[in-house]
Tab-separated table of C-alpha atoms and ligand atoms in Angstrom:
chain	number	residue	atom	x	y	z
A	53	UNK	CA	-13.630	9.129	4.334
A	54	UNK	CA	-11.068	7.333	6.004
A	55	UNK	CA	-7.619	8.722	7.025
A	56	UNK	CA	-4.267	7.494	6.250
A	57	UNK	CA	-0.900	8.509	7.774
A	58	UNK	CA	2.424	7.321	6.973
A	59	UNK	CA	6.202	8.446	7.563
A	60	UNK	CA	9.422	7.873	6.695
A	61	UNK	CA	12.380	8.042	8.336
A	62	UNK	CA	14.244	11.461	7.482
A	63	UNK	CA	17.914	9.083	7.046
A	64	UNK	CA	19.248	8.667	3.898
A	65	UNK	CA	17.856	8.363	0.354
A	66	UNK	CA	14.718	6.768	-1.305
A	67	UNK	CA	15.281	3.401	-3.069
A	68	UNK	CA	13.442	1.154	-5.155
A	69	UNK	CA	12.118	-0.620	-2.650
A	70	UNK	CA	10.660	2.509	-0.738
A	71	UNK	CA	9.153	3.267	-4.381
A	72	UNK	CA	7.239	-0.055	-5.158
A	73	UNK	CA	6.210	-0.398	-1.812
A	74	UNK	CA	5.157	2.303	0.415
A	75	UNK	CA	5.369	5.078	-2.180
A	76	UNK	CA	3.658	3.637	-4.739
A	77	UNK	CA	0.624	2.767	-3.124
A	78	UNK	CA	0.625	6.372	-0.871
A	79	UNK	CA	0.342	8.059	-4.128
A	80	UNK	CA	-2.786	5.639	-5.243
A	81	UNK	CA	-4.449	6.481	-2.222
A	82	UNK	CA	-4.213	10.197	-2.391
A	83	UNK	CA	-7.061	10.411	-4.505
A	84	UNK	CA	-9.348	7.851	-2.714
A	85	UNK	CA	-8.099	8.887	1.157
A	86	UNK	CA	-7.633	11.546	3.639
A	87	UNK	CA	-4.029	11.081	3.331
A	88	UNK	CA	-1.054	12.427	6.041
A	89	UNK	CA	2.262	12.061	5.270
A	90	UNK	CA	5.397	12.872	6.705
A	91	UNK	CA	8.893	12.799	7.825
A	92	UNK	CA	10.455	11.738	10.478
A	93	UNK	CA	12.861	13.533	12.131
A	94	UNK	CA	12.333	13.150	15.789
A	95	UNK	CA	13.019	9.286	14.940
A	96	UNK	CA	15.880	10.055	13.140
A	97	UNK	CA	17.841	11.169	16.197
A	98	UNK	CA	18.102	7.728	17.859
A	99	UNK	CA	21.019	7.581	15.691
A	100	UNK	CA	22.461	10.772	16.453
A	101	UNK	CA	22.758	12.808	13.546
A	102	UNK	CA	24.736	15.795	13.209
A	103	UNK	CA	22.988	18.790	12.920
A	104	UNK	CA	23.966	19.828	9.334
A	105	UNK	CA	23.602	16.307	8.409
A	106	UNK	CA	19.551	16.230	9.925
A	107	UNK	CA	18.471	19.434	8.035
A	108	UNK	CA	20.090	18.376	4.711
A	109	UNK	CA	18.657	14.816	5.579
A	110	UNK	CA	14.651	16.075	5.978
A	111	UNK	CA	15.002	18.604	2.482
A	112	UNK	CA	16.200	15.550	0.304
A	113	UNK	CA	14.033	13.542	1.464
A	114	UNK	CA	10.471	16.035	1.308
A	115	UNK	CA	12.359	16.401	-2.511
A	116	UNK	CA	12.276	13.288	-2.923
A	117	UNK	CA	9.067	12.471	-2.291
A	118	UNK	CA	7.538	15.412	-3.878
A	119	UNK	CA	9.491	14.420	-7.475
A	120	UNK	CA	7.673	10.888	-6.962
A	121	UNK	CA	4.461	12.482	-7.173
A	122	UNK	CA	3.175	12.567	-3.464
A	123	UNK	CA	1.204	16.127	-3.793
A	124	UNK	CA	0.613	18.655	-1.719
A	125	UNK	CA	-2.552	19.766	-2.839
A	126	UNK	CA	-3.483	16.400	-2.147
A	127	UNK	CA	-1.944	15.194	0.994
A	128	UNK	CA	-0.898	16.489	3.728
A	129	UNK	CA	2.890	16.702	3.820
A	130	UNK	CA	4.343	17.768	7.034
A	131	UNK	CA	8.126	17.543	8.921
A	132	UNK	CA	7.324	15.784	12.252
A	133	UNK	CA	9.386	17.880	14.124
A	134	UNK	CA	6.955	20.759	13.525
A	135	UNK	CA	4.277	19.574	15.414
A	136	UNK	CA	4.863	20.011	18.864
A	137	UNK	CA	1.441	17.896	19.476
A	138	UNK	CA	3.039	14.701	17.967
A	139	UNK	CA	5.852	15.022	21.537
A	140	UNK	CA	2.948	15.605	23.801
A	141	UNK	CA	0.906	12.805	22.989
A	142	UNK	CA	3.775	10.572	22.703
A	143	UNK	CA	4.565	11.988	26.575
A	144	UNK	CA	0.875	10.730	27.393
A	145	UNK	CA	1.066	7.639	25.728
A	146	UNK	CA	4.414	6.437	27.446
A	147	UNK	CA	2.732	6.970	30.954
A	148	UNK	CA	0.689	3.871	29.574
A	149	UNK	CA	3.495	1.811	27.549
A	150	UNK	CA	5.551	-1.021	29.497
A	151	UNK	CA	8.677	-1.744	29.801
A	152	UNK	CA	8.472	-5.286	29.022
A	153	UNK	CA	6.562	-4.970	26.218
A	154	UNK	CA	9.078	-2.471	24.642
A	155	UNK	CA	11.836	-4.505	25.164
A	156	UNK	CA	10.045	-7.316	23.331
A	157	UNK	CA	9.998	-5.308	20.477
A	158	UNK	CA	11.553	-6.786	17.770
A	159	UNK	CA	13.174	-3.498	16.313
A	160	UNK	CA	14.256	-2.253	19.325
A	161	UNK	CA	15.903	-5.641	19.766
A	162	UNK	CA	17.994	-5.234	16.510
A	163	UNK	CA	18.645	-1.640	17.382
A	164	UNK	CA	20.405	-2.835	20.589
A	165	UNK	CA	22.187	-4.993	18.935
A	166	UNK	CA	23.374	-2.720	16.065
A	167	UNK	CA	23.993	-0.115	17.963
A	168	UNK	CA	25.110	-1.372	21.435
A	169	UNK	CA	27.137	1.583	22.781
A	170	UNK	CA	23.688	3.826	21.887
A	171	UNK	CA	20.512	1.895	23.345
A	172	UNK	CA	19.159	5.501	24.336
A	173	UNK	CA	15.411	5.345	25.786
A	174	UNK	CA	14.165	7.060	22.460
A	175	UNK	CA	14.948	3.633	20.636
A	176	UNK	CA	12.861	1.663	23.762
A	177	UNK	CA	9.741	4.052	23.271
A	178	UNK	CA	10.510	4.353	19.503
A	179	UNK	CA	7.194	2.141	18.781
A	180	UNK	CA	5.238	5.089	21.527
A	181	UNK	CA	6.257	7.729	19.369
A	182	UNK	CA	5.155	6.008	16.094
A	183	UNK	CA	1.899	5.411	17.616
A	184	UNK	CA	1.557	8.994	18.401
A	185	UNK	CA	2.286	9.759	14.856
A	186	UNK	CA	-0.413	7.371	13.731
A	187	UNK	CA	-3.337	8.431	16.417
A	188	UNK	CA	-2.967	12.112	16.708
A	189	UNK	CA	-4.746	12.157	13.221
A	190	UNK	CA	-7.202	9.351	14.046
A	191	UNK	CA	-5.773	7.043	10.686
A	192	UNK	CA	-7.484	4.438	10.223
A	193	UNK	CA	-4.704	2.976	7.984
A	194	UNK	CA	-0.930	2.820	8.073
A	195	UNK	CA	0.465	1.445	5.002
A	196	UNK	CA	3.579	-0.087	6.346
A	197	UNK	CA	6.029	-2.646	5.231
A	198	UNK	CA	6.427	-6.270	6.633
A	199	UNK	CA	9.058	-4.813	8.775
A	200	UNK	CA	7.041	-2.334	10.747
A	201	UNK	CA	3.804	-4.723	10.973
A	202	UNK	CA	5.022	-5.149	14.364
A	203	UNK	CA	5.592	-1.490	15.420
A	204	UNK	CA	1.914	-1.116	13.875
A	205	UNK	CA	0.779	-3.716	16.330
A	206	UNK	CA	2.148	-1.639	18.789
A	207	UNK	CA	0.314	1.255	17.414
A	208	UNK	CA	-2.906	-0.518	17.475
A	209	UNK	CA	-2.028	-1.587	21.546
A	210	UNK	CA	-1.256	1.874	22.565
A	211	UNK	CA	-4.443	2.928	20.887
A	212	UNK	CA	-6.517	0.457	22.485
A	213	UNK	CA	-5.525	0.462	25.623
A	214	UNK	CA	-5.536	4.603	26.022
A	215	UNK	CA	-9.562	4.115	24.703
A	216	UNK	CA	-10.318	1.348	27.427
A	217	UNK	CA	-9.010	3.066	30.296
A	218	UNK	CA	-10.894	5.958	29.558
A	219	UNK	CA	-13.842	4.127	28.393
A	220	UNK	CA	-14.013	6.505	25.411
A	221	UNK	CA	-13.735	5.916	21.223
A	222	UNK	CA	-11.101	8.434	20.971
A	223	UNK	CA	-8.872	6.477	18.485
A	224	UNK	CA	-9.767	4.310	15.761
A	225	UNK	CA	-7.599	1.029	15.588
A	226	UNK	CA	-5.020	1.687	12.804
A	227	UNK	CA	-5.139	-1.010	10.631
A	228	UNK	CA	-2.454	-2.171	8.169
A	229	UNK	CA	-2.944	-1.006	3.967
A	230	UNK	CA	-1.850	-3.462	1.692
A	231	UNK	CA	-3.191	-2.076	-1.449
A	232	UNK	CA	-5.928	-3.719	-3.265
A	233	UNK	CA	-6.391	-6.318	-1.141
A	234	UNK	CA	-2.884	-7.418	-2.083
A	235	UNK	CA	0.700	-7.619	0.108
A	236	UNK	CA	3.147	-4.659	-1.438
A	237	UNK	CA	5.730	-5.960	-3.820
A	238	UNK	CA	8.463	-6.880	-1.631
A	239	UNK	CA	11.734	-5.592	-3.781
A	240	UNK	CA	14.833	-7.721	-3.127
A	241	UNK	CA	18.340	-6.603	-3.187
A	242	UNK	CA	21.387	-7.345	-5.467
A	243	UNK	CA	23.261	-9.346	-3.087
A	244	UNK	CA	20.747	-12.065	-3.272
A	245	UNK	CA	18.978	-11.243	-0.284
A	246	UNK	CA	14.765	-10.511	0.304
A	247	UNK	CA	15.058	-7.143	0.729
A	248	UNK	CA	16.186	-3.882	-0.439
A	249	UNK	CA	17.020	-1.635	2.421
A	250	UNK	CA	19.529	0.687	2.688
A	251	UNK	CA	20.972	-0.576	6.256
A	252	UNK	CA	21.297	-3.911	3.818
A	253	UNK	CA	23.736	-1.952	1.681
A	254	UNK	CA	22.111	-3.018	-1.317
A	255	UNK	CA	19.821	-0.666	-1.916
A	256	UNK	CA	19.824	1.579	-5.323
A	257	UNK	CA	18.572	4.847	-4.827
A	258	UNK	CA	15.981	7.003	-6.672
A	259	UNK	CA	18.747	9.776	-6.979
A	260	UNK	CA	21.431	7.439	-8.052
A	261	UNK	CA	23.654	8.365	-10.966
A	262	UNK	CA	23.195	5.972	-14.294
A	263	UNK	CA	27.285	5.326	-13.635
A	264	UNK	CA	26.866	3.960	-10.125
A	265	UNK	CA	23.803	2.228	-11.178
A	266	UNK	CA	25.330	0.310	-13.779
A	267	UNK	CA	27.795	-0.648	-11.647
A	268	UNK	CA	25.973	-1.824	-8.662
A	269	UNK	CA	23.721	-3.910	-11.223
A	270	UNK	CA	26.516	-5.547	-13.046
A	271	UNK	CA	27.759	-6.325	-9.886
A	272	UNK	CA	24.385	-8.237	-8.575
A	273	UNK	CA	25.017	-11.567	-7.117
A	274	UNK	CA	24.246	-14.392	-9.590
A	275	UNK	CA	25.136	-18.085	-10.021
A	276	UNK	CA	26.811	-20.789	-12.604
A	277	UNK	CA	23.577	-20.720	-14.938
A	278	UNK	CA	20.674	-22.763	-15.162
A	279	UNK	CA	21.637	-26.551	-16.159
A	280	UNK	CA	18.509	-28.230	-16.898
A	281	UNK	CA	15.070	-27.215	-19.484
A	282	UNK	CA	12.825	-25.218	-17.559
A	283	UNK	CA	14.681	-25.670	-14.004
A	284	UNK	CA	13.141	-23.077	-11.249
A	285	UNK	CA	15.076	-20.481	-10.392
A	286	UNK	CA	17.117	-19.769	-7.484
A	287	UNK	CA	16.409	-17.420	-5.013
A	288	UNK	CA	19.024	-15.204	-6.150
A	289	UNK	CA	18.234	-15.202	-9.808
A	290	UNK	CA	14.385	-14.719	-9.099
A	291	UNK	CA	15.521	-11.399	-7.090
A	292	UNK	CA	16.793	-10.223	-10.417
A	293	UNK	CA	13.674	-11.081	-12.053
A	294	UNK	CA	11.627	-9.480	-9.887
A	295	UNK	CA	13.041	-6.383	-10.095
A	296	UNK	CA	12.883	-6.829	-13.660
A	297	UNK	CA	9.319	-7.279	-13.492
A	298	UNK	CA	8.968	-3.649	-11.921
A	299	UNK	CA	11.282	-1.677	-14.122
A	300	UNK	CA	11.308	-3.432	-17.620
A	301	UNK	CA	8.355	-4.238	-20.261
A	302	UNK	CA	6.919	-7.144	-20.249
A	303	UNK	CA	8.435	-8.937	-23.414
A	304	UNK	CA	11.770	-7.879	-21.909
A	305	UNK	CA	10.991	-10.053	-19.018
A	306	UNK	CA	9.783	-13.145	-20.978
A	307	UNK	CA	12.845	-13.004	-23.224
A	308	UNK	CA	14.900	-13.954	-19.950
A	309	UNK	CA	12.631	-16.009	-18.854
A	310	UNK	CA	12.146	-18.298	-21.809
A	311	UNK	CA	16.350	-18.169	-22.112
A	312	UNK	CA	16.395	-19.110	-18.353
A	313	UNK	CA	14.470	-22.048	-19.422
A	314	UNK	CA	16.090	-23.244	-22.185
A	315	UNK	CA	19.608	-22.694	-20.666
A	316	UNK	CA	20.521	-20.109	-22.856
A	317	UNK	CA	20.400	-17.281	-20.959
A	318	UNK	CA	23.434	-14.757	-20.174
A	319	UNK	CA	23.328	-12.490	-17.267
A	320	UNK	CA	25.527	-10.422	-18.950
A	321	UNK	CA	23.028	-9.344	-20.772
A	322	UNK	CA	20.485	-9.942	-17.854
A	323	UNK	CA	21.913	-7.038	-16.206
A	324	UNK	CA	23.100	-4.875	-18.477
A	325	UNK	CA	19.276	-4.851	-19.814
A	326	UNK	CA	18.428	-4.696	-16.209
A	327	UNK	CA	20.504	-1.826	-15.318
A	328	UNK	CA	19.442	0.455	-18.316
A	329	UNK	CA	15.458	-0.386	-17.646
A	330	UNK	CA	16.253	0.994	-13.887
A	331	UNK	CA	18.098	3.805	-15.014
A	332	UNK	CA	15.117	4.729	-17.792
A	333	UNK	CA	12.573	4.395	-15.113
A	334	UNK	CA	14.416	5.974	-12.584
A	335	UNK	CA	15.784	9.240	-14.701
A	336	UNK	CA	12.524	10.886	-14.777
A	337	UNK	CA	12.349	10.972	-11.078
A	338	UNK	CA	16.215	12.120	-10.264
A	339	UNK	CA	15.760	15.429	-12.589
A	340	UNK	CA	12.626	16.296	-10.660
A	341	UNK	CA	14.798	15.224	-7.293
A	342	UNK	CA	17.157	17.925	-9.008
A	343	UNK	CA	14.625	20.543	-9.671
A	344	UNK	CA	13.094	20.526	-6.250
A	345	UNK	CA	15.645	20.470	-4.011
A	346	UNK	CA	16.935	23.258	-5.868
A	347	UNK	CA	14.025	25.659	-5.061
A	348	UNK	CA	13.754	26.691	-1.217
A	349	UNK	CA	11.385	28.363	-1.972
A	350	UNK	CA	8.765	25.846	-3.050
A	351	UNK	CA	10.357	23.581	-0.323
A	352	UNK	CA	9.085	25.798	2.316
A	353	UNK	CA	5.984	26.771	1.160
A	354	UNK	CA	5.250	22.896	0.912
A	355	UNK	CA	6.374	22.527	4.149
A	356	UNK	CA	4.596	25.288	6.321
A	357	UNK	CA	0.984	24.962	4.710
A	358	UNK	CA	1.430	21.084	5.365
A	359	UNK	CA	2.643	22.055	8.959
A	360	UNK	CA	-0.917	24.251	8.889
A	361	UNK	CA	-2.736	21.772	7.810
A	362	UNK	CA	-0.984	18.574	10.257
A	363	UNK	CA	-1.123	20.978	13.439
A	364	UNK	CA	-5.063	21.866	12.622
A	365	UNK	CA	-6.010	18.019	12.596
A	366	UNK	CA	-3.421	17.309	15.868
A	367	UNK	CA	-4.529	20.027	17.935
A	368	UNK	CA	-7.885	18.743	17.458
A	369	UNK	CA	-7.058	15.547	19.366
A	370	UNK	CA	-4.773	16.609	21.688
A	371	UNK	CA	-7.393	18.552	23.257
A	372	UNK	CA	-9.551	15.848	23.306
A	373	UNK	CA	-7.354	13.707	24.618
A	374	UNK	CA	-6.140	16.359	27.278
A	375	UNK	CA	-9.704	16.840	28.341
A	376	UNK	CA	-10.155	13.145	28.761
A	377	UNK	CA	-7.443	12.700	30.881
A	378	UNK	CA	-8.342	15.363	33.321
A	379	UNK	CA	-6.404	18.195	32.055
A	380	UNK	CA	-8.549	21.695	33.103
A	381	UNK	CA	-7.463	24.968	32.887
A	382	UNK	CA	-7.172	27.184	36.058
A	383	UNK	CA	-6.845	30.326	33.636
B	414	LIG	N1	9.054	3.468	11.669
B	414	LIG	C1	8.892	3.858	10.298
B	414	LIG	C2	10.095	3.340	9.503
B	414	LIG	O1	11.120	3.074	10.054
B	414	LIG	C3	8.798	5.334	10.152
B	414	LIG	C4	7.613	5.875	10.870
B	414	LIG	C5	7.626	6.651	11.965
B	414	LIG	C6	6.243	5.666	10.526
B	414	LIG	N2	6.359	6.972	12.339
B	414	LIG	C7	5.506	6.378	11.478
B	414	LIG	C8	5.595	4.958	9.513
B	414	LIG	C9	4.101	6.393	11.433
B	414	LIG	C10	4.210	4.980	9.470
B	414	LIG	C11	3.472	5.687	10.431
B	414	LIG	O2	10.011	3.226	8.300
């Protein structure tokens, strides 16, 4: 069976976006996949979180997931920073990363540029310590977004190159999931842009309240209206269909659509419909959010057996990998 690991970093809150892409398919693929899953906190700190702020950070986001349906009798769900063999391999694998290369890096490049009084050398070997995440369980699929296809290709270098200098077939090549075959839906934001993303700032999260949803989605960026029968739709207004397309039934969407055509549509009512249809699909999920991040207790048994379970399979390679490199014990 082949093995699948993905992570998420442990800032801020799940969105749509995370949910009809990443999510989504990790939750397919439980059933079908040895699945790993977990949360990043080491990577969290090239921002520099406060302490309170990175515990609080990690719980909502294991609640999250867990109230979207990622299980734990399923996967395994794990907190990064509780696997000391995740830092050790990364140590080993940034003997054999370059400098050059990791200053190509795209994200490292927009990291710099975001955050130019903080370009710390965890952001440089931020693609190393990915990789580590990725080969320490010997995936053979990473289910990643367009935006980390390239930290994935990094992945798949690091993994490469450790196996040729050792002339071994230690790690499988991760490969890239896109889920049946197709690419993950991409879901745009409200401003009018591609993406949703929560550094965008137009992002609506899983745990939102239906107020503040309503409001963000009557505030969406639009335009003046369609002018002409059956004109194609601007980038903008297409965003709002798309999201549509997730969240609302089907005859919902072709209402719009046929009133887009024939000029008579209102996006008043575009987003009014909108914003309910995203606040029905996502209530079900915020009063799980609710329930789980209310009980430590379930929290923490989640976390340690998945901390069992992740150390068990990286321990594994680590000493293979330690052996392989030369590592012997004098005791
Ligand atoms: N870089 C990913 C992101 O920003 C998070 C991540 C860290 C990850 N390690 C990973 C994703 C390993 C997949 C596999 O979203």
């Amino acid at each position: 069976m082949s093995t699948v690991v993905s992570g998420i970093r442990s800032t801020g809150n799940l969105h749509l976006g995370n949910y009809f892409g990443a999510v989504k398919n990790f939750i397919e693929m439980q059933h079908t996949h040895q699945t790993f899953f977990f949360i990043a906190d080491f990577h969290s700190l090239t921002t520099h979180p406060v302490p309170g702020d990175l515990h609080t950070n990690v719980k909502q986001v294991l609640a999250e997931y867990l109230a979207c349906g990622i299980d734990p009798e399923k996967s395994t769900i794990f907190i990064q920073s509780d696997i000391p063999e995740i830092p050790e391999l990364y140590l080993l694998l940034n003997m054999n990363a370059y400098l050059g290369e990791l200053e190509r890096t795209a994200s490292f490049k927009g990291k710099a540029r975001q955050q130019p009084e903080n370009v710390n050398a965890g952001l440089l070997t931020y693609p190393v310590l990915m990789a580590a995440d990725i080969i320490i369980h010997k995936a053979h699929f990473v289910p990643v977004g367009k935006d980390q296809e390239q930290n994935l290709e990094m992945s798949r270098t690091f993994a490469r190159r450790f196996n040729r200098m050792y002339n071994v077939e230690t790690f499988p090549i991760p490969r890239a999931y896109t889920f049946e075959g197709k690419d993950m839906v991409k879901i745009p934001g409200l401003d009018g842009s591609g993406k949703m993303g929560k550094s965008e700032g137009n992002a609506i999260s899983l745990a939102e309240s239906p107020a503040s949803i309503r409001k963000k989605v009557m505030r969406a960026v639009t335009d003046t209206g369609p002018t002409e029968m059956h004109q194609i739709k601007p980038d903008v207004i297409r965003n709002l269909f798309t999201l549509m397309e997730v969240v609302s039934a089907p005859d919902v969407v072709s209402h719009f659509d046929t009133a887009y055509s024939n000029c008579s549509i209102r996006y008043g009512d575009l987003n009014k419909q909108l914003a309910e249809d995203i606040i029905h699909f996502t209530t079900p999920i915020r009063t799980r959010i609710e329930e789980i991040s209310k009980d430590s207790v379930y929290l923490s048994k989640v976390a340690k057996n998945g901390a069992e379970k992740a150390r068990e399979s990286a321990s594994k390679t680590l000493q293979e990998v330690r052996e392989i490199i030369g590592f012997r014990k004098f005791y």
